Amino acid sequence: MNFLTIALAKGRLADQAIELLELAGYNCAAAKTETRRLILEDQANGLRFIMAKPADVPTYVEYGAADVGVVGKDTLLEEGRSLYEVLNLGFGGCRICVCGRPELMGRLDSIPNKRVATKYPRIAREYFEIKKRESVEIIKLNGSVELAPLIGLAEVIVDIVESGRTLRENGLVVLETIAEISARMVVNRVSMKMKSQRINPLIQAVRQQLENKGTRTKEVIE
Ligand code: PRP
């Protein structure tokens, strides 16, 4: 069977992606089953869902192992994969920011050779070294990044701020905003042409739902 394979980011975004696909008329019962299986097939509708780690969704889509993916813009910026970003899905909204102790407010630029702890080394490097033309030391962490300035591993962090609660409860503040983030639909470059009869209606149906909900969408097909 010629499946359309959709890679979903396990965790926060998957549930909202499924809800949106269902509103768009796609039966996602397979993807909603309570299971640890990582490939969920809906034979009747020719859909196959793969449940991937968020950072791996762009990889599956770039290589064509998945035709379509739903993933956060933060992950797309960090992974820098070659794929089409076709829709801003609106949910999963947050900001990627430079954060640190409140004493650094307004004087970030005066600290030379800063250490920057982050799960997003590429985004951090591009921001400081390319955009701000500033030399920094990037320290890659895998989570609980807010710890770093508290225990002296780094002066600042580059991280996601959603509600702001993690920062608040750890006495940290946003110093600069790098980018606004939300979930995006991405498509493999070859699938976009070879499976256009299935992918174009999917994009259209999802876009229609977003317009019904009043979400601002963006089509970025180069
Ligand atoms: C993310 C992010 C922040 C937190 C922000 O971490 O890295 O720590 O959420 O959310 P808030 O502004 O609503 O508090 P996540 O929960 O993914 O865990 P991690 O730190 O282990 O990566």
PDB file of C-alpha atoms and ligand atoms in Angstrom:
ATOM      1  CA  MET A   1       0.000   0.000   0.000  1.00  0.00           C
ATOM      2  CA  ASN A   2       1.184   3.506  -0.817  1.00  0.00           C
ATOM      3  CA  PHE A   3       1.024   5.151   2.574  1.00  0.00           C
ATOM      4  CA  LEU A   4       1.296   8.812   3.335  1.00  0.00           C
ATOM      5  CA  THR A   5       3.685   8.844   6.276  1.00  0.00           C
ATOM      6  CA  ILE A   6       3.312  11.603   8.867  1.00  0.00           C
ATOM      7  CA  ALA A   7       6.004  12.089  11.520  1.00  0.00           C
ATOM      8  CA  LEU A   8       4.699  13.477  14.789  1.00  0.00           C
ATOM      9  CA  ALA A   9       6.865  14.909  17.572  1.00  0.00           C
ATOM     10  CA  LYS A  10       6.233  12.727  20.625  1.00  0.00           C
ATOM     11  CA  GLY A  11       5.090  14.846  23.555  1.00  0.00           C
ATOM     12  CA  ARG A  12       3.478  18.249  23.709  1.00  0.00           C
ATOM     13  CA  LEU A  13       2.858  18.763  19.993  1.00  0.00           C
ATOM     14  CA  ALA A  14       1.563  15.330  18.965  1.00  0.00           C
ATOM     15  CA  ASP A  15      -1.859  15.631  20.625  1.00  0.00           C
ATOM     16  CA  GLN A  16      -2.552  19.041  19.104  1.00  0.00           C
ATOM     17  CA  ALA A  17      -1.330  17.869  15.699  1.00  0.00           C
ATOM     18  CA  ILE A  18      -3.718  14.904  15.851  1.00  0.00           C
ATOM     19  CA  GLU A  19      -6.609  17.128  16.919  1.00  0.00           C
ATOM     20  CA  LEU A  20      -5.968  19.487  13.989  1.00  0.00           C
ATOM     21  CA  LEU A  21      -5.668  16.633  11.465  1.00  0.00           C
ATOM     22  CA  GLU A  22      -8.966  15.210  12.698  1.00  0.00           C
ATOM     23  CA  LEU A  23     -10.678  18.593  12.336  1.00  0.00           C
ATOM     24  CA  ALA A  24      -9.285  18.665   8.801  1.00  0.00           C
ATOM     25  CA  GLY A  25     -11.124  15.402   8.117  1.00  0.00           C
ATOM     26  CA  TYR A  26      -8.295  12.889   8.578  1.00  0.00           C
ATOM     27  CA  ASN A  27      -9.086   9.881  10.702  1.00  0.00           C
ATOM     28  CA  CYS A  28      -6.338   9.703  13.313  1.00  0.00           C
ATOM     29  CA  ALA A  29      -7.811   6.896  15.423  1.00  0.00           C
ATOM     30  CA  ALA A  30      -4.634   4.866  14.787  1.00  0.00           C
ATOM     31  CA  ALA A  31      -2.435   7.640  16.183  1.00  0.00           C
ATOM     32  CA  LYS A  32      -4.600   7.999  19.290  1.00  0.00           C
ATOM     33  CA  THR A  33      -4.342   4.427  20.483  1.00  0.00           C
ATOM     34  CA  GLU A  34      -2.743   4.029  23.873  1.00  0.00           C
ATOM     35  CA  THR A  35       0.333   2.071  22.868  1.00  0.00           C
ATOM     36  CA  ARG A  36       4.100   2.083  22.830  1.00  0.00           C
ATOM     37  CA  ARG A  37       4.185   1.127  19.174  1.00  0.00           C
ATOM     38  CA  LEU A  38       6.058   3.726  17.181  1.00  0.00           C
ATOM     39  CA  ILE A  39       4.444   3.098  13.784  1.00  0.00           C
ATOM     40  CA  LEU A  40       0.659   3.351  13.679  1.00  0.00           C
ATOM     41  CA  GLU A  41      -1.068   2.465  10.442  1.00  0.00           C
ATOM     42  CA  ASP A  42      -4.531   3.299   9.211  1.00  0.00           C
ATOM     43  CA  GLN A  43      -4.877   0.927   6.249  1.00  0.00           C
ATOM     44  CA  ALA A  44      -8.345   2.172   5.283  1.00  0.00           C
ATOM     45  CA  ASN A  45      -7.157   5.749   4.761  1.00  0.00           C
ATOM     46  CA  GLY A  46      -3.606   4.947   3.679  1.00  0.00           C
ATOM     47  CA  LEU A  47      -2.109   6.912   6.557  1.00  0.00           C
ATOM     48  CA  ARG A  48       0.890   5.914   8.626  1.00  0.00           C
ATOM     49  CA  PHE A  49       1.965   7.863  11.692  1.00  0.00           C
ATOM     50  CA  ILE A  50       5.449   7.605  13.115  1.00  0.00           C
ATOM     51  CA  MET A  51       6.108   8.827  16.634  1.00  0.00           C
ATOM     52  CA  ALA A  52       9.588  10.357  16.727  1.00  0.00           C
ATOM     53  CA  LYS A  53      11.661  12.378  19.152  1.00  0.00           C
ATOM     54  CA  PRO A  54      10.990  16.023  18.254  1.00  0.00           C
ATOM     55  CA  ALA A  55      14.593  16.689  17.195  1.00  0.00           C
ATOM     56  CA  ASP A  56      14.444  13.731  14.795  1.00  0.00           C
ATOM     57  CA  VAL A  57      11.254  14.739  12.940  1.00  0.00           C
ATOM     58  CA  PRO A  58      13.134  16.997  10.448  1.00  0.00           C
ATOM     59  CA  THR A  59      15.605  14.173   9.812  1.00  0.00           C
ATOM     60  CA  TYR A  60      12.871  11.653   8.932  1.00  0.00           C
ATOM     61  CA  VAL A  61      11.257  14.215   6.634  1.00  0.00           C
ATOM     62  CA  GLU A  62      14.483  15.348   4.939  1.00  0.00           C
ATOM     63  CA  TYR A  63      15.415  11.764   4.061  1.00  0.00           C
ATOM     64  CA  GLY A  64      11.882  10.930   2.900  1.00  0.00           C
ATOM     65  CA  ALA A  65      11.309   8.303   5.587  1.00  0.00           C
ATOM     66  CA  ALA A  66       8.296  10.485   6.373  1.00  0.00           C
ATOM     67  CA  ASP A  67       6.465  12.546   3.748  1.00  0.00           C
ATOM     68  CA  VAL A  68       5.097  15.087   6.197  1.00  0.00           C
ATOM     69  CA  GLY A  69       6.061  16.178   9.710  1.00  0.00           C
ATOM     70  CA  VAL A  70       4.702  18.346  12.482  1.00  0.00           C
ATOM     71  CA  VAL A  71       7.435  19.924  14.570  1.00  0.00           C
ATOM     72  CA  GLY A  72       8.345  23.100  16.462  1.00  0.00           C
ATOM     73  CA  LYS A  73      10.052  25.981  14.679  1.00  0.00           C
ATOM     74  CA  ASP A  74      12.784  25.815  17.356  1.00  0.00           C
ATOM     75  CA  THR A  75      13.664  22.298  16.205  1.00  0.00           C
ATOM     76  CA  LEU A  76      13.627  23.371  12.548  1.00  0.00           C
ATOM     77  CA  LEU A  77      15.966  26.285  13.269  1.00  0.00           C
ATOM     78  CA  GLU A  78      18.278  24.049  15.271  1.00  0.00           C
ATOM     79  CA  GLU A  79      18.369  21.141  12.837  1.00  0.00           C
ATOM     80  CA  GLY A  80      18.654  23.243   9.668  1.00  0.00           C
ATOM     81  CA  ARG A  81      17.349  20.445   7.440  1.00  0.00           C
ATOM     82  CA  SER A  82      16.448  20.734   3.776  1.00  0.00           C
ATOM     83  CA  LEU A  83      12.648  20.487   3.548  1.00  0.00           C
ATOM     84  CA  TYR A  84       9.596  22.571   2.759  1.00  0.00           C
ATOM     85  CA  GLU A  85       8.007  24.437   5.647  1.00  0.00           C
ATOM     86  CA  VAL A  86       4.443  24.755   4.390  1.00  0.00           C
ATOM     87  CA  LEU A  87       2.247  25.898   7.265  1.00  0.00           C
ATOM     88  CA  ASN A  88       2.466  27.708  10.559  1.00  0.00           C
ATOM     89  CA  LEU A  89       0.036  25.667  12.651  1.00  0.00           C
ATOM     90  CA  GLY A  90      -0.242  28.292  15.366  1.00  0.00           C
ATOM     91  CA  PHE A  91      -0.167  25.999  18.397  1.00  0.00           C
ATOM     92  CA  GLY A  92       2.876  25.283  20.561  1.00  0.00           C
ATOM     93  CA  GLY A  93       3.501  29.000  20.886  1.00  0.00           C
ATOM     94  CA  CYS A  94       6.545  30.126  22.871  1.00  0.00           C
ATOM     95  CA  ARG A  95       9.696  32.235  22.474  1.00  0.00           C
ATOM     96  CA  ILE A  96      13.321  31.305  22.297  1.00  0.00           C
ATOM     97  CA  CYS A  97      15.190  33.748  24.487  1.00  0.00           C
ATOM     98  CA  VAL A  98      18.468  34.686  26.077  1.00  0.00           C
ATOM     99  CA  CYS A  99      17.842  34.470  29.835  1.00  0.00           C
ATOM    100  CA  GLY A 100      19.881  35.070  32.941  1.00  0.00           C
ATOM    101  CA  ARG A 101      19.985  36.741  36.320  1.00  0.00           C
ATOM    102  CA  PRO A 102      18.073  40.031  36.586  1.00  0.00           C
ATOM    103  CA  GLU A 103      21.336  41.910  37.317  1.00  0.00           C
ATOM    104  CA  LEU A 104      22.293  41.361  33.678  1.00  0.00           C
ATOM    105  CA  MET A 105      19.276  43.261  32.390  1.00  0.00           C
ATOM    106  CA  GLY A 106      20.486  45.978  30.029  1.00  0.00           C
ATOM    107  CA  ARG A 107      24.150  45.056  30.363  1.00  0.00           C
ATOM    108  CA  LEU A 108      24.365  41.788  28.441  1.00  0.00           C
ATOM    109  CA  ASP A 109      26.613  43.292  25.771  1.00  0.00           C
ATOM    110  CA  SER A 110      29.159  44.480  28.317  1.00  0.00           C
ATOM    111  CA  ILE A 111      30.162  40.964  29.390  1.00  0.00           C
ATOM    112  CA  PRO A 112      32.999  39.694  27.159  1.00  0.00           C
ATOM    113  CA  ASN A 113      33.395  36.033  26.151  1.00  0.00           C
ATOM    114  CA  LYS A 114      30.142  34.957  27.752  1.00  0.00           C
ATOM    115  CA  ARG A 115      29.403  31.319  28.363  1.00  0.00           C
ATOM    116  CA  VAL A 116      25.999  30.396  26.942  1.00  0.00           C
ATOM    117  CA  ALA A 117      24.386  27.146  28.087  1.00  0.00           C
ATOM    118  CA  THR A 118      21.702  25.728  25.804  1.00  0.00           C
ATOM    119  CA  LYS A 119      19.908  22.783  24.219  1.00  0.00           C
ATOM    120  CA  TYR A 120      20.088  24.838  21.011  1.00  0.00           C
ATOM    121  CA  PRO A 121      23.793  25.356  20.167  1.00  0.00           C
ATOM    122  CA  ARG A 122      23.145  26.243  16.537  1.00  0.00           C
ATOM    123  CA  ILE A 123      20.487  28.855  17.325  1.00  0.00           C
ATOM    124  CA  ALA A 124      22.688  30.321  20.078  1.00  0.00           C
ATOM    125  CA  ARG A 125      25.760  30.463  17.818  1.00  0.00           C
ATOM    126  CA  GLU A 126      23.861  32.072  14.958  1.00  0.00           C
ATOM    127  CA  TYR A 127      22.366  34.651  17.284  1.00  0.00           C
ATOM    128  CA  PHE A 128      25.532  35.683  19.102  1.00  0.00           C
ATOM    129  CA  GLU A 129      28.211  35.102  16.488  1.00  0.00           C
ATOM    130  CA  ILE A 130      26.410  35.946  13.241  1.00  0.00           C
ATOM    131  CA  LYS A 131      23.653  38.355  14.245  1.00  0.00           C
ATOM    132  CA  LYS A 132      25.412  40.130  17.132  1.00  0.00           C
ATOM    133  CA  ARG A 133      28.986  39.503  15.907  1.00  0.00           C
ATOM    134  CA  GLU A 134      30.034  38.528  19.372  1.00  0.00           C
ATOM    135  CA  SER A 135      32.365  35.718  20.363  1.00  0.00           C
ATOM    136  CA  VAL A 136      30.827  33.410  22.985  1.00  0.00           C
ATOM    137  CA  GLU A 137      31.472  29.966  24.411  1.00  0.00           C
ATOM    138  CA  ILE A 138      28.520  27.669  23.764  1.00  0.00           C
ATOM    139  CA  ILE A 139      27.958  24.903  26.321  1.00  0.00           C
ATOM    140  CA  LYS A 140      25.554  22.197  25.134  1.00  0.00           C
ATOM    141  CA  LEU A 141      23.134  20.860  27.752  1.00  0.00           C
ATOM    142  CA  ASN A 142      20.277  18.388  27.353  1.00  0.00           C
ATOM    143  CA  GLY A 143      17.649  19.864  29.661  1.00  0.00           C
ATOM    144  CA  SER A 144      17.046  21.774  32.907  1.00  0.00           C
ATOM    145  CA  VAL A 145      19.133  24.479  31.277  1.00  0.00           C
ATOM    146  CA  GLU A 146      18.010  27.054  33.881  1.00  0.00           C
ATOM    147  CA  LEU A 147      20.407  25.394  36.306  1.00  0.00           C
ATOM    148  CA  ALA A 148      23.445  26.708  34.456  1.00  0.00           C
ATOM    149  CA  PRO A 149      23.414  30.392  35.515  1.00  0.00           C
ATOM    150  CA  LEU A 150      22.301  29.427  39.023  1.00  0.00           C
ATOM    151  CA  ILE A 151      25.331  27.285  39.727  1.00  0.00           C
ATOM    152  CA  GLY A 152      27.911  29.221  37.718  1.00  0.00           C
ATOM    153  CA  LEU A 153      28.233  27.022  34.641  1.00  0.00           C
ATOM    154  CA  ALA A 154      27.320  29.907  32.323  1.00  0.00           C
ATOM    155  CA  GLU A 155      26.396  33.578  32.504  1.00  0.00           C
ATOM    156  CA  VAL A 156      23.313  33.161  30.326  1.00  0.00           C
ATOM    157  CA  ILE A 157      21.146  30.512  28.696  1.00  0.00           C
ATOM    158  CA  VAL A 158      19.362  30.305  25.367  1.00  0.00           C
ATOM    159  CA  ASP A 159      16.125  28.437  25.941  1.00  0.00           C
ATOM    160  CA  ILE A 160      12.402  28.185  25.304  1.00  0.00           C
ATOM    161  CA  VAL A 161      10.108  30.352  27.436  1.00  0.00           C
ATOM    162  CA  GLU A 162       6.489  29.297  27.368  1.00  0.00           C
ATOM    163  CA  SER A 163       4.575  30.405  30.483  1.00  0.00           C
ATOM    164  CA  GLY A 164       7.701  31.896  32.088  1.00  0.00           C
ATOM    165  CA  ARG A 165       7.147  29.804  35.208  1.00  0.00           C
ATOM    166  CA  THR A 166      10.475  27.961  35.109  1.00  0.00           C
ATOM    167  CA  LEU A 167      12.351  31.264  34.879  1.00  0.00           C
ATOM    168  CA  ARG A 168      10.281  32.889  37.637  1.00  0.00           C
ATOM    169  CA  GLU A 169      10.658  30.017  40.048  1.00  0.00           C
ATOM    170  CA  ASN A 170      14.410  30.039  39.532  1.00  0.00           C
ATOM    171  CA  GLY A 171      14.913  33.796  39.829  1.00  0.00           C
ATOM    172  CA  LEU A 172      15.842  34.297  36.171  1.00  0.00           C
ATOM    173  CA  VAL A 173      14.513  36.739  33.561  1.00  0.00           C
ATOM    174  CA  VAL A 174      14.301  37.125  29.794  1.00  0.00           C
ATOM    175  CA  LEU A 175      17.149  39.364  28.631  1.00  0.00           C
ATOM    176  CA  GLU A 176      16.571  39.225  24.877  1.00  0.00           C
ATOM    177  CA  THR A 177      14.103  37.483  22.565  1.00  0.00           C
ATOM    178  CA  ILE A 178      15.628  35.596  19.627  1.00  0.00           C
ATOM    179  CA  ALA A 179      12.527  34.250  17.861  1.00  0.00           C
ATOM    180  CA  GLU A 180       8.832  33.515  18.212  1.00  0.00           C
ATOM    181  CA  ILE A 181       8.159  29.782  17.978  1.00  0.00           C
ATOM    182  CA  SER A 182       5.165  27.645  17.000  1.00  0.00           C
ATOM    183  CA  ALA A 183       4.463  24.276  15.419  1.00  0.00           C
ATOM    184  CA  ARG A 184       5.000  23.956  11.664  1.00  0.00           C
ATOM    185  CA  MET A 185       3.969  21.464   9.034  1.00  0.00           C
ATOM    186  CA  VAL A 186       6.933  20.366   6.934  1.00  0.00           C
ATOM    187  CA  VAL A 187       7.054  18.276   3.769  1.00  0.00           C
ATOM    188  CA  ASN A 188       9.776  16.233   2.091  1.00  0.00           C
ATOM    189  CA  ARG A 189      10.959  17.904  -1.126  1.00  0.00           C
ATOM    190  CA  VAL A 190      10.463  14.818  -3.332  1.00  0.00           C
ATOM    191  CA  SER A 191       7.126  13.827  -1.745  1.00  0.00           C
ATOM    192  CA  MET A 192       5.829  17.321  -2.449  1.00  0.00           C
ATOM    193  CA  LYS A 193       6.089  16.532  -6.166  1.00  0.00           C
ATOM    194  CA  MET A 194       5.605  12.754  -6.262  1.00  0.00           C
ATOM    195  CA  LYS A 195       2.709  12.621  -3.792  1.00  0.00           C
ATOM    196  CA  SER A 196       1.199  16.021  -4.560  1.00  0.00           C
ATOM    197  CA  GLN A 197      -2.234  14.462  -5.124  1.00  0.00           C
ATOM    198  CA  ARG A 198      -2.319  13.454  -1.486  1.00  0.00           C
ATOM    199  CA  ILE A 199      -0.230  16.206   0.086  1.00  0.00           C
ATOM    200  CA  ASN A 200      -1.856  19.261  -1.512  1.00  0.00           C
ATOM    201  CA  PRO A 201      -5.352  18.339  -0.264  1.00  0.00           C
ATOM    202  CA  LEU A 202      -3.872  17.710   3.194  1.00  0.00           C
ATOM    203  CA  ILE A 203      -2.252  21.167   3.256  1.00  0.00           C
ATOM    204  CA  GLN A 204      -5.457  22.757   1.942  1.00  0.00           C
ATOM    205  CA  ALA A 205      -7.681  21.012   4.489  1.00  0.00           C
ATOM    206  CA  VAL A 206      -5.411  21.935   7.400  1.00  0.00           C
ATOM    207  CA  ARG A 207      -5.063  25.516   6.162  1.00  0.00           C
ATOM    208  CA  GLN A 208      -8.857  25.767   5.950  1.00  0.00           C
ATOM    209  CA  GLN A 209      -9.184  24.626   9.552  1.00  0.00           C
ATOM    210  CA  LEU A 210      -6.591  27.161  10.671  1.00  0.00           C
ATOM    211  CA  GLU A 211      -8.427  29.917   8.822  1.00  0.00           C
ATOM    212  CA  ASN A 212     -11.697  28.821  10.439  1.00  0.00           C
ATOM    213  CA  LYS A 213      -9.991  29.126  13.800  1.00  0.00           C
ATOM    214  CA  GLY A 214      -8.523  32.508  12.838  1.00  0.00           C
ATOM    215  CA  THR A 215      -4.917  31.339  13.057  1.00  0.00           C
ATOM    216  CA  ARG A 216      -2.516  33.288  10.889  1.00  0.00           C
ATOM    217  CA  THR A 217      -0.842  30.794   8.570  1.00  0.00           C
ATOM    218  CA  LYS A 218       2.226  31.217   6.473  1.00  0.00           C
ATOM    219  CA  GLU A 219       3.129  29.349   3.375  1.00  0.00           C
ATOM    220  CA  VAL A 220       6.821  29.242   2.719  1.00  0.00           C
ATOM    221  CA  ILE A 221       7.341  27.172  -0.383  1.00  0.00           C
ATOM    222  CA  GLU A 222      10.606  28.235  -1.982  1.00  0.00           C
TER     223      GLU A 222
HETATM  224  C1  PRP B   1      11.180  23.627  28.518  1.00  0.00           C
HETATM  225  C2  PRP B   1      12.206  24.741  28.427  1.00  0.00           C
HETATM  226  C3  PRP B   1      12.065  25.426  29.751  1.00  0.00           C
HETATM  227  C4  PRP B   1      10.593  25.264  30.074  1.00  0.00           C
HETATM  228  C5  PRP B   1       9.857  26.532  29.739  1.00  0.00           C
HETATM  229  O1  PRP B   1      11.751  22.562  29.184  1.00  0.00           O
HETATM  230  O2  PRP B   1      13.508  24.242  28.188  1.00  0.00           O
HETATM  231  O3  PRP B   1      12.844  24.804  30.740  1.00  0.00           O
HETATM  232  O4  PRP B   1      10.088  24.200  29.248  1.00  0.00           O
HETATM  233  O5  PRP B   1       8.486  26.442  30.036  1.00  0.00           O
HETATM  234  P1  PRP B   1       7.769  27.519  30.993  1.00  0.00           P
HETATM  235  O6  PRP B   1       8.187  28.886  30.503  1.00  0.00           O
HETATM  236  O7  PRP B   1       6.308  27.252  30.771  1.00  0.00           O
HETATM  237  O8  PRP B   1       8.194  27.271  32.390  1.00  0.00           O
HETATM  238  P2  PRP B   1      11.134  21.097  29.174  1.00  0.00           P
HETATM  239  O9  PRP B   1       9.896  21.048  30.001  1.00  0.00           O
HETATM  240  O10 PRP B   1      10.967  20.651  27.761  1.00  0.00           O
HETATM  241  O11 PRP B   1      12.207  20.226  29.929  1.00  0.00           O
HETATM  242  P3  PRP B   1      13.803  20.200  29.878  1.00  0.00           P
HETATM  243  O12 PRP B   1      14.282  21.434  30.575  1.00  0.00           O
HETATM  244  O13 PRP B   1      14.186  18.968  30.598  1.00  0.00           O
HETATM  245  O14 PRP B   1      14.193  20.168  28.431  1.00  0.00           O
END
